XYZ file of C-alpha atoms in Angstrom:
351
model
C 0.000 0.000 0.000
C 1.226 3.534 -0.798
C 0.693 6.929 0.793
C -2.136 7.583 -1.666
C -4.077 4.686 -0.129
C -3.926 6.187 3.356
C -5.189 9.733 2.721
C -8.674 11.129 2.265
C -8.047 14.140 0.042
C -10.378 17.088 0.650
C -12.116 19.406 -1.754
C -14.474 22.282 -1.021
C -17.417 19.940 -0.474
C -15.646 18.430 2.546
C -15.568 21.764 4.378
C -18.886 23.309 3.307
C -20.518 22.463 6.641
C -17.873 24.518 8.465
C -17.695 27.639 6.296
C -19.581 30.907 6.042
C -19.192 34.139 4.103
C -19.432 37.795 5.027
C -19.721 40.814 2.786
C -16.478 42.717 2.150
C -14.437 40.005 3.833
C -12.235 37.235 2.454
C -11.934 34.323 4.819
C -9.165 31.761 5.168
C -11.127 29.021 3.425
C -11.412 31.249 0.361
C -7.642 31.761 0.214
C -6.098 28.378 0.914
C -5.744 25.614 -1.686
C -6.913 22.058 -2.257
C -5.067 19.241 -4.023
C -6.788 19.007 -7.402
C -4.293 16.860 -9.264
C -5.275 13.336 -10.317
C -1.652 12.213 -9.965
C -0.500 9.932 -7.129
C 0.009 11.785 -3.857
C 3.826 12.202 -4.020
C 3.695 13.730 -7.493
C 0.667 15.871 -6.718
C 2.370 17.329 -3.641
C 5.516 18.154 -5.631
C 3.327 19.915 -8.188
C 1.690 21.914 -5.388
C 5.122 22.966 -4.116
C 6.063 24.198 -7.573
C 2.931 26.369 -7.561
C 3.938 28.066 -4.301
C 2.448 25.886 -1.573
C 4.653 25.712 1.546
C 2.456 24.349 4.334
C 0.097 21.368 4.441
C -2.788 20.924 6.881
C -3.483 17.256 7.600
C -5.544 15.454 10.239
C -5.123 12.213 12.163
C -8.537 11.624 13.731
C -8.004 8.829 16.242
C -7.896 8.063 19.935
C -6.333 4.600 19.718
C -2.980 5.859 21.004
C -4.292 7.569 24.150
C -6.466 4.563 24.971
C -3.480 2.283 24.369
C -1.706 4.380 27.009
C -4.457 3.459 29.512
C -6.053 6.867 28.990
C -9.370 8.246 27.794
C -10.749 8.661 24.296
C -12.002 11.762 22.526
C -8.950 12.873 20.522
C -10.846 12.076 17.307
C -12.603 15.451 17.281
C -9.937 18.164 17.559
C -9.584 18.533 13.779
C -13.262 19.293 13.274
C -13.205 21.940 16.005
C -10.141 23.461 14.355
C -11.715 23.605 10.894
C -14.841 25.388 12.067
C -12.777 28.180 13.584
C -9.698 28.397 11.353
C -11.491 28.335 8.000
C -13.622 31.346 8.934
C -10.832 33.624 10.116
C -10.495 36.810 8.035
C -7.599 37.296 5.642
C -5.771 40.571 6.269
C -2.384 42.282 6.157
C -1.189 40.200 9.110
C -1.905 36.729 7.736
C -3.394 35.251 4.567
C -2.961 31.491 4.012
C -2.469 31.639 0.243
C 0.487 29.236 0.476
C -1.364 26.698 2.649
C -2.772 23.439 1.289
C -5.727 21.815 3.040
C -4.831 18.225 2.197
C -7.301 16.159 4.213
C -7.053 13.356 6.747
C -5.089 10.160 7.220
C -7.586 7.310 6.891
C -8.302 5.959 10.367
C -11.990 4.961 10.233
C -11.365 1.235 9.899
C -8.857 1.202 12.756
C -11.160 3.262 14.952
C -14.010 0.869 14.232
C -11.877 -2.109 15.262
C -10.972 -0.312 18.504
C -14.501 0.710 19.540
C -15.296 -2.368 21.620
C -11.849 -2.656 23.215
C -11.535 -2.039 26.957
C -8.076 -0.831 27.944
C -8.516 -2.213 31.485
C -8.296 -5.719 29.987
C -4.820 -6.995 29.094
C -5.827 -8.615 25.807
C -7.715 -5.522 24.658
C -4.858 -3.243 25.669
C -2.477 -5.345 23.592
C -4.856 -5.108 20.637
C -5.049 -1.297 20.957
C -1.260 -1.123 20.838
C -1.187 -3.340 17.753
C -3.694 -1.036 16.058
C -1.466 1.904 16.996
C 1.416 0.228 15.154
C -0.811 -0.110 12.081
C -1.633 3.584 12.351
C 2.093 4.408 12.505
C 2.548 2.912 9.043
C -0.158 5.130 7.557
C 0.973 8.334 9.274
C 4.581 7.769 8.271
C 3.702 7.038 4.623
C 1.539 10.152 4.186
C 3.945 12.427 6.022
C 6.982 11.179 4.115
C 5.256 12.147 0.852
C 4.749 15.656 2.266
C 8.356 15.965 3.454
C 9.678 14.555 0.163
C 7.887 17.379 -1.666
C 9.746 19.944 0.444
C 6.567 20.975 2.290
C 5.947 21.574 6.000
C 3.043 19.623 7.497
C 0.830 20.981 10.241
C -0.646 17.850 11.793
C -3.757 18.178 13.948
C -5.743 15.651 15.946
C -5.231 12.267 17.524
C -2.845 11.301 20.287
C 0.820 12.025 20.842
C 1.585 8.556 19.517
C 1.680 10.157 16.064
C 4.956 11.885 16.926
C 6.635 8.587 16.056
C 5.234 8.474 12.529
C 6.197 12.107 12.008
C 9.785 11.636 13.178
C 10.151 8.412 11.221
C 8.888 10.097 8.061
C 11.082 13.170 8.502
C 14.187 11.126 9.240
C 13.634 8.830 6.262
C 12.905 11.750 3.965
C 15.956 13.761 5.023
C 18.172 10.699 5.433
C 19.357 11.979 8.795
C 18.298 11.964 12.428
C 15.824 14.545 13.768
C 15.401 16.793 16.769
C 12.198 17.631 18.616
C 11.048 20.247 21.088
C 7.903 19.312 22.993
C 5.536 21.529 25.023
C 4.062 18.893 27.294
C 3.582 17.981 30.971
C 4.560 14.422 29.988
C 7.900 13.404 28.461
C 6.181 10.598 26.492
C 9.302 8.510 26.990
C 7.726 5.390 28.437
C 9.037 1.869 27.924
C 9.225 -0.037 24.634
C 6.129 -2.044 25.566
C 3.898 -1.762 22.498
C 2.949 1.476 20.794
C 0.783 4.121 22.449
C 0.643 7.865 23.070
C 3.118 7.729 25.942
C 6.130 6.376 24.081
C 6.346 8.037 20.678
C 9.666 9.707 21.479
C 11.246 6.700 23.185
C 10.345 4.549 20.175
C 11.742 7.198 17.803
C 14.984 7.298 19.790
C 15.183 3.489 19.967
C 14.725 3.261 16.179
C 17.468 5.815 15.539
C 15.246 8.640 14.269
C 15.615 11.048 17.225
C 19.033 12.608 17.890
C 18.060 15.309 20.391
C 14.953 16.133 22.389
C 13.883 18.756 24.908
C 10.630 18.910 26.881
C 9.375 22.340 27.925
C 6.964 22.409 30.860
C 7.398 18.796 31.971
C 5.414 18.336 35.182
C 7.391 16.885 38.087
C 4.373 14.970 39.401
C 3.316 13.483 36.055
C 6.444 11.511 35.138
C 7.813 8.535 37.058
C 11.456 7.894 37.911
C 11.855 5.333 35.144
C 10.738 7.847 32.500
C 13.033 10.566 33.820
C 15.993 8.192 34.090
C 15.411 6.934 30.530
C 15.260 10.505 29.247
C 18.498 11.391 30.999
C 20.208 8.176 29.887
C 19.439 9.104 26.273
C 21.129 12.474 26.815
C 17.868 14.387 26.447
C 16.732 17.304 28.603
C 13.721 19.050 30.084
C 12.676 22.226 31.858
C 9.887 21.585 34.316
C 6.579 23.325 34.788
C 7.684 23.943 38.366
C 10.883 25.681 37.198
C 8.914 28.019 34.947
C 5.697 28.744 36.861
C 6.201 27.688 40.495
C 9.749 28.584 41.611
C 10.095 30.829 38.539
C 13.790 30.076 38.406
C 13.620 30.430 34.637
C 11.287 31.956 32.083
C 9.357 30.200 29.338
C 11.435 32.025 26.743
C 14.695 30.857 28.326
C 13.365 27.300 28.660
C 12.740 27.229 24.911
C 16.163 28.704 24.184
C 17.842 25.911 26.179
C 16.969 23.671 23.255
C 17.041 26.033 20.305
C 20.565 27.237 21.107
C 21.804 23.671 21.631
C 20.143 21.921 18.711
C 22.218 21.169 15.632
C 21.130 23.611 12.886
C 21.977 20.971 10.276
C 19.449 18.455 11.620
C 15.689 18.861 11.006
C 13.530 20.045 13.900
C 9.960 19.125 14.770
C 7.696 21.231 16.995
C 5.390 19.204 19.221
C 2.507 20.532 21.327
C 0.383 18.332 23.540
C -2.461 20.710 24.264
C -2.997 19.154 27.698
C -0.145 21.491 28.692
C -2.778 24.266 28.598
C -4.958 24.955 31.641
C -8.644 24.296 31.060
C -8.134 22.902 27.555
C -10.646 20.162 26.645
C -8.363 17.130 26.401
C -8.355 13.506 27.505
C -6.137 14.443 30.482
C -7.798 17.688 31.672
C -5.732 19.958 33.938
C -6.010 23.230 35.809
C -2.273 23.150 36.547
C -0.886 24.232 33.215
C 0.136 27.092 30.997
C -1.972 29.790 29.355
C -2.959 29.775 25.711
C -0.648 32.682 24.967
C 2.224 30.757 26.593
C 1.573 27.945 24.120
C 1.389 30.416 21.232
C 4.716 31.908 22.331
C 6.270 28.429 22.466
C 5.135 27.706 18.914
C 6.182 31.108 17.582
C 9.664 31.094 19.111
C 10.338 27.473 18.149
C 9.089 28.035 14.593
C 11.563 30.878 14.102
C 14.313 28.246 13.851
C 15.415 27.870 10.237
C 15.575 24.063 10.480
C 11.938 23.686 11.569
C 10.065 21.146 9.442
C 6.664 20.594 11.077
C 4.101 21.468 13.733
C 2.173 18.737 15.549
C -0.872 19.648 17.685
C -2.349 16.654 19.476
C -4.697 15.407 22.197
C -7.521 17.963 21.885
C -10.807 16.286 22.874
C -13.634 18.857 22.624
C -16.363 16.609 24.032
C -14.585 16.379 27.397
C -15.160 20.050 28.225
C -16.835 20.404 31.668
C -19.503 22.649 30.123
C -20.277 20.217 27.324
C -19.283 19.421 23.764
C -20.510 22.682 22.206
C -18.277 24.786 24.447
C -15.452 22.308 23.957
C -15.627 22.714 20.188
C -15.538 26.504 20.513
C -12.547 26.568 22.834
C -10.559 23.812 21.123
C -11.141 25.503 17.776
C -9.920 28.843 19.070
C -6.793 27.417 20.686
C -5.775 25.169 17.787
C -6.337 27.992 15.307
C -4.266 30.368 17.400
C -1.395 27.893 17.531
C -1.467 27.324 13.770
C -1.551 31.074 13.105
C 1.433 31.526 15.444
C 3.358 28.938 13.441
C 2.471 30.456 10.081
C 3.298 33.960 11.252
C 6.703 32.875 12.561
C 7.558 30.938 9.405
C 6.467 33.696 7.026
C 8.117 36.626 8.784
């Protein structure tokens, strides 16, 4: 199977339910592009790059990874919340997404369907969830490698943090070199090699030889066990804790980001990772009130994206239906936050 088999390519009919018009206003959905070529995906993406496309929006709508990590579901819906907000933003002198391609979504429906009846409190079902996550890795990596091979920068939205592995694998294989990652996350996601799930994307990427350097910004001291921290340190990777930045205030968020960006090798590709459960009050599978603000997250994305060797943005774990005030409010807030983070990335990359 090829990358073309694993992608649902969008056209305007796929977003009509999310869009609206207003007199004397051009909205984002009227400015961005769709993939109209009948060629196989790799060729079509290279054609898009030749016509001026630089960034590619793509979804991974799944919650297999978080459930395989003994967590809750709901990460299937972040993309839809994002579209409803992002597509209706106004184009103006500050930002117009004329070089952005709305590609579509990695096909996950069949895997999600197989996972629906699985109970992650049962050993056999948990093992099956992790096997399904491995199958998802193959699809994510294939689609993302086609994007990287075309010289484009993907902005990946939805699903669990398990998809960091497919991203790093694809980037490393495309560039034929190891990668680096900076992660805004209360969790290091460096759990054991025990079957794939959302808690071990980076440890698997390191174990496979794809990840050369890694820094976690905002890692929470009470949300990572000793084994995780020791494994991170043994790999030579680093972190700045939430407590350092917001409790003792021994460092600033800006300086915590610069720990990595000044150390990272400028000749190796860099991925920007954001687990939105780092944000206080964000509707996610692991809801927290002990996190960062939205504008902190936007600053993280903006400052990280200013690095010349940046190759992607990954926004994961949004779960709108988990909002304490209900799904409707969750969709509003998740859409606003995800859109703000994407705009921060685009603004940093285009300036």
